[in-house]
Amino acid sequence: MLEALLALPFALALLIACMTKASRRTIAWTAAVAPLGGLAILGLITPRILDGETVRSTVEWVPAVGLDLILRVDGLGWMFGGLVLAIGALIVLYAAYYLDPRDSARRFFATLLMFMGAMLGLAISGNLLQLVVFWELTSISSFLLIGFWKHRHDARVGARMALAVTGGGGLALLGGVVLLGRIVGSYELDAILAAGELVRAHALYPAALVLILLGAFTKSAQFPFSFWLPHAMAAPTPVSAYLHSAAMVKAGVFLLARLHPTLAGSELFAILVVSTGAATFVISALFAIWQHDLKGLLAYSTLSHLGLITMLFGLSAPMAVVAGLFHMLNHATFKASLFMSAGIIDHETGTRDLRRLGGLRKLMPVTSALAMIATLSMAGVPLLNGFLSKEMFFTEAAAAGDGPISDHLLTLVATVGGVLSMAYSLRFLRDAFFGDAPRDVAINAHEPPRFMRVPVEILVAVCVLVGLLPAFTIGPILEAGARGVLGPDLPDYDLAIWHGFNLPLAMSIVSLVGGLLLYATLQRRTDIHAKQTPQVIKTAYEHVIHGLYRLSCWLTSRIENGSLQRMMVLLVVAVAVMALAPFVQGHALGAAQATQPLPLLGALLWVLIVAGALGTVLLHHQRMKAVIVIGAAGLGVSLAFVVLSAPDLALTQLLVEIATIALMLLAMNFLPQVAAREPRARRLRDALLALAGGSGVAVLTWAVLTRPLDTVAGEMLARALPQGGGTNVVNIILVDFRGFDTMGEITVFAIAGLLVHALLRTAKVSPERAWPDAMRLTIPQVVVQLLLPLAIAVAVYLFLRGHNEPGGGFIAGLVLAVPLLLQYVVIGLGRPNPRLAARVLAMIGIGLLLAVGTGAGAIAFGHPFLTSAHGHPALPLVGHVPLASVMIFDLGVFMVVAGTILLALLSLARAAHPETIAGVGDGDTR
Amino acid sequence: MSPHLAVVPVAGPIALGAVLLLLERFDIRLRRALGVVGALAWIGVGIALVVGAADGAVGAYLIGDWPANLGIALAVDRLSALMVLATALLGAGCLVYACAGWDRCAPHFHTFFQLQLAGLFGAFLTGDLFNLFVFFEVLLIASYGILLAGAEGRRIHAGLQYVAFNVAVSVLFLVALGLLYGVTGTLNMADMAERIAAAPPADLGLIRAAAGVLLVVFCAKAALFPLYLWLPDTYARAPAASAALFAIMTKLGLYSVLRVYSVVFAADAVADVAWPWLLPLGVATLLLSAFGAVAAASLRMLAAHLILFSAALLFVAFALDSAPAVAAGLYYLVHSALAGGALFLFADLVRRQRRHRGDDLTASEPVVQPTLLGLVYLVLAVSLIGLPPLPGFIAKFALLAAIPDAQAGWLFPAVLVSSLLVMIAMARAGSRLFWGDADPEPVRGGTPPEPARALPLAGLFALLGLNVAMALGAQPVLAYAQAAAEQMQAPAGYLEGIRRAEPGRGEVAP
Amino acid sequence: MSADTVFEAVVAALLVVGGAFLFIGSLGLARLADIYQRLHGPAKATTVGIGALLVASMARHALLDEGVDLREVLVTVFLFLTAPVSAHMLARTAFALDPAARPPAPGEPGTSRSGKGEAVTPVQPRDDRAGGRA
Amino acid sequence: MIDTAAIIALCLIAAAVLMSLFRLLRGPSSTDRILALDTLYINATALLVVIGVVFATSTYFEAALIIAMLGFVSTMVACKYVIRGRIIE
Amino acid sequence: MEIAFASAVGVLFAAGIYLLLRARSFEVVLGLTLLSYGVNLLLFSMGRLRVDAPPVLEQDVVPTLAHYTDPLPQALVLTAIVISFAMTAVLLVVALRGRTDGGSDHADGVERDAAPPPEPTDPRDLPRHPPRGGATEGEQR
Amino acid sequence: MKRLLPTPFISIAIAVTWLLLWDSLAPGQLILAAVLAVAIPLVIGGMRGKPMRLRAPGAVLRLLWRVGVDILRGSIDVSQAILGRTSKVKPGFVWIRLDVTHDHAIAALAGIITLTPGTLSAELTEDRGHLLVHALDMGEAEALAHTIKARYESLLLEIFR
Ligand code: NA
Ligand code: NA
């Protein structure tokens, strides 16, 4: 049943969101089902609640983190939920008439119901985390509701401000709740409410308290977070009436009530809550006097009353809690009706400016009468509900003698606040309903449609009824609510109008008379209409937000300046730090063992490599030279591989070297031939970094080289021939032991070729220099044409030999590709050949498929991927031929390598004439 | 379940990529259909792997039927299976989105896409450090492919930085691998872990230095302060589907940190080599990325910073090095990859519906479908800020709950304040995109933008739906994440799983 | 002196001679005055040098009772095929960088001789500055 | 005897490498540098042959073969670049 | 030998890092090429330095690490060479496209710090000696 | 036959290269050599050059002998030039009018000139009528040109008839 209660608004919100074709009226009626249905369900459990029972229901959601959907209706939840639904029902009715035909009723009601559901969920949450969930949902939906008139700048600003403040508070609340849950060991409300002593004694209590209060204060717009509420008045009036008087802003004080048993009772709590409440109470009341906007005045008044309620919860005495809850209800009724009246006035006159309004009692007598009653209730005039709770407030303020805050001070604050409340109520009354007729507005103002006024009438009737007969009307509800907070501590109290002549009554009288005098004085001595209230905090907020934005931009642009050099420097520095750290921490570099003498060849290659590297650095501005010089370093590296027993590496490095030089020069034709020097300071810095990096690497390398090695490779050597079927162990590792690496490697290679092709196919690139007509190279041509077939034979040889001697698919692919490159260099590409690219692409694709297919073939035979098979079948004439499945794999490698290099080189060669190498898939892509 | 399933996510996409390359001369619809069928198949495989790994067994698949330390072993545990599934899900969404038209503009797109998936899957599955490097390279170069194919102008420059930086990082990767091999004599992670545990004290300095270099490598890929500078521009300029898929690439860096520093460097003597650095740097990244989000001038830039933000939060989670924190992190990882990816797709939709303003967060030009896109944005924003009830909240809460008391004092404020900043940024962005004034002087002429078609929306909604599903089904996912985290915290099981794997072939012939 | 010793001596001599020619070739590269002269060094002495070394190598294999490894003939063949092409291209490169150094061909404008056949264009040794400005 | 001769040959080749290196770094023209690189490749071939003699192995034959066959490709490419800018036409 | 080897690797790294930190894309490519030489040597040397022990099995020689050098790093380096070649190709082409698309060969896409080098009239004729007095090379014709 | 072996000389070269590479005359290798000799020229198709016909095998041998001798002889001269005082060297260019017209013959001549120490073929005119030769020690230009034509070109004319 509770699930249905909670699900109803959300389900209807979803339904309304889908009702694209429905009329406004249908939508409004559908929306009304939510609060009415909810009230009906709530009514069903009312007897149990009034008996003091707590109704529970649990739906598991994320038990792993203690986040379950626990619905728990006790007196407080019942009271608050009922308030939310009852006011909600009236708002729906009111809004049905309020909304302009241009407004999207669908969007409005869907969001409104979502909000309603969130509020309801908040009220009946039995799990604090879940409460946070609904809490934030109210922030989100209120953001959408405040910004409902999205075309209005003030609405957008107001919505963002509300979200920033209340949403931020929600995050703080989350933090507080997590801490609370950590202290208690559970997020379930029952457990937390039962653990008050434990919580208050815990070291994390202050942090948790402050975080939770941040949540409550921001939501209830307590000082200094109050500024968002007046700006939220840009919302449509039903929203203001609902969110900003009855429901959302009450969430904060509701939370104070909800967690009262756990959090209250410490000095810290009292000081924080009372002082915040008191400050809000007085300052907002003072500001309210000078508001010229009807809704603005009501907003500040709301702040003031929320301050009052907050103060009451801060006082912590059981009776103060009762008073707080009572005022919560009363405030909801009179303030909601006032907002609705304000909406009617706005609706009919077209303005909410008190300076232009006046004499409305003549134009719309009924509405005026209703509003005036509500205003008097707000002012705390006897016989109305506002008087009763304010009287209780005065009592508690005056009686708070044993608290940390002096009761005299509180008495004074309460009285001053009362005086100010009276004063702004009077201003509201006089400026709106008395005096001259409205100025500069549409004067055909009259009573609103009948049913638009009904909600106001109901609410005002409640004000009067409760004011006259509190014990009969509100008594049981209040008691149930108070029992929900206080449980067995519920005090005896008397909801009578007359308690005899006592201090609170005196304070009331002082308030009313003082307010009257104050207003009269202000009215006579100053021009209220001319004064603008300072918006210190709002301005401060704007400064903060703007400053935050500026700070963010500044910080981000300073850090993310788009410089590759900075990225690289940071990378180098990071590595240096991380590599150095262990040795700074005291680890030894390790003991060196005896080293080998440097052979003559070693010294020679050292010179070659070092000269090549340094020469490249020195000549890097003149790029052509640098490319040639770097070739020497590459040659040195290749020869080092030769000397150090790595023939396969030497071959590969040599061939790659040749291809790299070709690639660089092909690309350099499109790049500047020279580069400017950079500033000296930067060069010096980089040189130092380079020196540090280089020496670091050298030391680490040396440290590894001079220690013993125990590697898995020994077993590879042992298994290579019997199980791998070949004698070139490097090749067997490549195609068998670590064939998976090779598969990835040719994938990389293939992608590189495809990418080069993709990048150059559609690009319009032009060389840096223009050249005269082509030249013929007769003599080289003859040689190259002779060389190519021979080189192919060599490639086949290297491919076949690879498993036993240096060679293999990769090297063979290079040996095929490089002479082809030479062919193109010397003879040229000839006529454009669109099918060339297609063939090369197919070569790459088939190569990849061959490699993967070999692997998959093993699976077909029930072996793991890439398991090799080899044998020596006898062929006629030829004899025993060593055949291995890895040869197919290697063939794939060969095809990918040759295809890719050709594709890359051809793409580059044809870069200036994309039409000649394009061809594949062009029909699709352009 | 066939044991060969483990290799399918690698071999399958490579084969499919090759087939798609061979099919380029045919109608693009054929390639789209095949690609999507493939993507769905990888999801199926991912699910099967997750189901298979759910019991906590570590499945070692010996490629080439060699012992794990001689050949390359794939290792399927809960974590890697989860990552494969997440990648497959994100990939399918992105691919469907890309099929709406971008794949026409980018040559070889479908091949690149499948190969990128292969790289990601391979990196998640491999149990060999050098093989990890290889798959890093596969996915990187494939990512250059889907980033740069069809690119022009500024995107090329962003790509240049991305490529150059990553090539430099790859060099460092090799340095670290070399040093580790030089000291331990093996490349298999489990084998290396055992050898490191038994390493003489004299070797510890070198091992720690290599581990430090490796950490820089992973952190650069995962975009941790101060190594994240390459990310925002690259991601913000990437084509939508690529950027969306990139959302998982930073996560791969994080995965690698988690995997390598939980398994390989688990021995007491080296256990503290990574985490102490990551916590403060993660927090710094968290705050800076949040500031960056506030400062973002375009939706894609915002999205890029949110990717950073999520990575930072993950660093914090993983650095806490406790099962609940890691579990929260893993849940968040999957969620943020899906949501971040969806945001990039969404930004692209916005861009296409606003002719002049693109996805700039400046003065407004209305989108064609304000309600639809507005709702999508709302869901995305709620999810990414970490507001309830979407997974971002659950993850953030779970993380906060997992922060030990000792660190709560500074981590709580950091997480909460940065979340607030992100919220401000997203509220600002959303209200500017959807609530702005109409352009005072709307530019006329040209064909008006069209509403989004079904295909891209399907891709986007798939990701959104997964996100919502992650909230609804948070319990099983979180429970799985918790189990995965516990598995990571107890690497002995992983080592045992690899050690137990026996090749089918006999012993060395005498 | 046995035949083997003589054979060994020949091999050794070939090795030294080969090395020497390589040295001389590179020395020419380093010493000679202009690019056209420098081209001669490596293009020739190296070819001879490597030829000698390869013969030595083949002989050495024969000495080790591995039979004559004819494969090394291929190295020589390929070198002899490619070295002239390199030199040819390098000469043309030098001309491209310094067109003034190229004597006009018979029949080309600027020639003093009427394409009678053997035309000799005396060329003074060029110093570095003039020889190559790139 | 052969070993001694081989060592002498190695020394001579080493000197050749150094002189080529000198020309490579000194230039002055691009042609000189390309020529120097070409010479370095030839010296490398010689080196491989002599190493084969010293180690009494033919493992390095392929490397020598490749340099002899394809070492001049770099030269050709670089020359073509200097002459024509566009290596492949 | 170990010191010489390590120092050569160090020099390659230092030169590579210096060029990597330059502003222009082509220099970055050169730097990465040198770095890849360095890292290939480093990776290779992790099987330790052995002369005349190539891992090509010979008959009658027991296949153990006592007789052959460690083949595994060699296989790794082969993979690394291939990958770095692929990356170099991609980087070069991206640099080329950056230049033709954006008009700048600066790695950041925009000119920073220094004015773009003026193009010599004939780029083959470059000054032999860097000019003194702080002028950039390109200013010399 | 012509379709199967469009360039017989190249096919022979392939077969010989193959057998040299394997250093073997096993039946299997012979078969493979034959297969490759046929297959490779067919595969490379458009990229193969003009067919080349060698006549007068005796002339080929004589040419090889002459070149070999000249290489050895010239090497010593060049060595002296390099080792001696380089300022004494009197280098120079000479254009040689060609009588051979076949590309292969021209290439062979150019190669021989370059391989023979002391001379270097630097350029071929576009019409392939003249070859520019650079001589390290010029001596008498006319004599040099004459020597080249007489010693090599005449034999080449015989071979590439
Ligand atoms: Na191999
Ligand atoms: Na390289």
JSON list of C-alpha atoms in Angstrom, two decimals, chain A residues 196-239:
[
{"chain": "A", "resi": 196, "resn": "GLY", "atom": "CA", "xyz": [21.00, 9.42, 19.61]},
{"chain": "A", "resi": 197, "resn": "GLU", "atom": "CA", "xyz": [23.31, 8.95, 22.57]},
{"chain": "A", "resi": 198, "resn": "LEU", "atom": "CA", "xyz": [25.85, 7.05, 20.55]},
{"chain": "A", "resi": 199, "resn": "VAL", "atom": "CA", "xyz": [25.83, 9.62, 17.80]},
{"chain": "A", "resi": 200, "resn": "ARG", "atom": "CA", "xyz": [26.22, 12.65, 19.99]},
{"chain": "A", "resi": 201, "resn": "ALA", "atom": "CA", "xyz": [29.10, 11.07, 21.80]},
{"chain": "A", "resi": 202, "resn": "HIS", "atom": "CA", "xyz": [30.94, 10.14, 18.61]},
{"chain": "A", "resi": 203, "resn": "ALA", "atom": "CA", "xyz": [33.96, 12.05, 17.37]},
{"chain": "A", "resi": 204, "resn": "LEU", "atom": "CA", "xyz": [32.42, 12.41, 13.93]},
{"chain": "A", "resi": 205, "resn": "TYR", "atom": "CA", "xyz": [29.26, 13.93, 15.36]},
{"chain": "A", "resi": 206, "resn": "PRO", "atom": "CA", "xyz": [30.25, 17.59, 14.81]},
{"chain": "A", "resi": 207, "resn": "ALA", "atom": "CA", "xyz": [31.18, 16.89, 11.18]},
{"chain": "A", "resi": 208, "resn": "ALA", "atom": "CA", "xyz": [28.04, 14.93, 10.55]},
{"chain": "A", "resi": 209, "resn": "LEU", "atom": "CA", "xyz": [25.93, 17.56, 12.29]},
{"chain": "A", "resi": 210, "resn": "VAL", "atom": "CA", "xyz": [27.42, 20.44, 10.34]},
{"chain": "A", "resi": 211, "resn": "LEU", "atom": "CA", "xyz": [26.98, 18.61, 7.04]},
{"chain": "A", "resi": 212, "resn": "ILE", "atom": "CA", "xyz": [23.39, 17.65, 7.77]},
{"chain": "A", "resi": 213, "resn": "LEU", "atom": "CA", "xyz": [22.57, 21.15, 8.98]},
{"chain": "A", "resi": 214, "resn": "LEU", "atom": "CA", "xyz": [24.08, 22.52, 5.78]},
{"chain": "A", "resi": 215, "resn": "GLY", "atom": "CA", "xyz": [21.60, 20.39, 3.92]},
{"chain": "A", "resi": 216, "resn": "ALA", "atom": "CA", "xyz": [18.69, 21.47, 6.08]},
{"chain": "A", "resi": 217, "resn": "PHE", "atom": "CA", "xyz": [19.58, 25.15, 6.11]},
{"chain": "A", "resi": 218, "resn": "THR", "atom": "CA", "xyz": [20.10, 25.41, 2.39]},
{"chain": "A", "resi": 219, "resn": "LYS", "atom": "CA", "xyz": [16.84, 23.65, 1.70]},
{"chain": "A", "resi": 220, "resn": "SER", "atom": "CA", "xyz": [14.93, 25.76, 4.16]},
{"chain": "A", "resi": 221, "resn": "ALA", "atom": "CA", "xyz": [16.73, 28.86, 2.98]},
{"chain": "A", "resi": 222, "resn": "GLN", "atom": "CA", "xyz": [18.21, 29.72, 6.32]},
{"chain": "A", "resi": 223, "resn": "PHE", "atom": "CA", "xyz": [20.66, 32.53, 6.72]},
{"chain": "A", "resi": 224, "resn": "PRO", "atom": "CA", "xyz": [23.07, 32.87, 4.97]},
{"chain": "A", "resi": 225, "resn": "PHE", "atom": "CA", "xyz": [21.69, 30.58, 2.29]},
{"chain": "A", "resi": 226, "resn": "SER", "atom": "CA", "xyz": [18.39, 32.37, 2.13]},
{"chain": "A", "resi": 227, "resn": "PHE", "atom": "CA", "xyz": [19.04, 34.41, -0.98]},
{"chain": "A", "resi": 228, "resn": "TRP", "atom": "CA", "xyz": [17.94, 31.75, -3.42]},
{"chain": "A", "resi": 229, "resn": "LEU", "atom": "CA", "xyz": [14.33, 31.76, -2.25]},
{"chain": "A", "resi": 230, "resn": "PRO", "atom": "CA", "xyz": [13.38, 35.30, -3.31]},
{"chain": "A", "resi": 231, "resn": "HIS", "atom": "CA", "xyz": [14.94, 34.61, -6.69]},
{"chain": "A", "resi": 232, "resn": "ALA", "atom": "CA", "xyz": [12.94, 31.44, -6.98]},
{"chain": "A", "resi": 233, "resn": "MET", "atom": "CA", "xyz": [9.88, 33.68, -7.13]},
{"chain": "A", "resi": 234, "resn": "ALA", "atom": "CA", "xyz": [10.40, 33.82, -10.86]},
{"chain": "A", "resi": 235, "resn": "ALA", "atom": "CA", "xyz": [8.57, 30.53, -10.85]},
{"chain": "A", "resi": 236, "resn": "PRO", "atom": "CA", "xyz": [4.89, 30.35, -11.70]},
{"chain": "A", "resi": 237, "resn": "THR", "atom": "CA", "xyz": [2.84, 31.16, -8.63]},
{"chain": "A", "resi": 238, "resn": "PRO", "atom": "CA", "xyz": [1.49, 27.65, -8.04]},
{"chain": "A", "resi": 239, "resn": "VAL", "atom": "CA", "xyz": [5.07, 26.57, -7.78]}
]
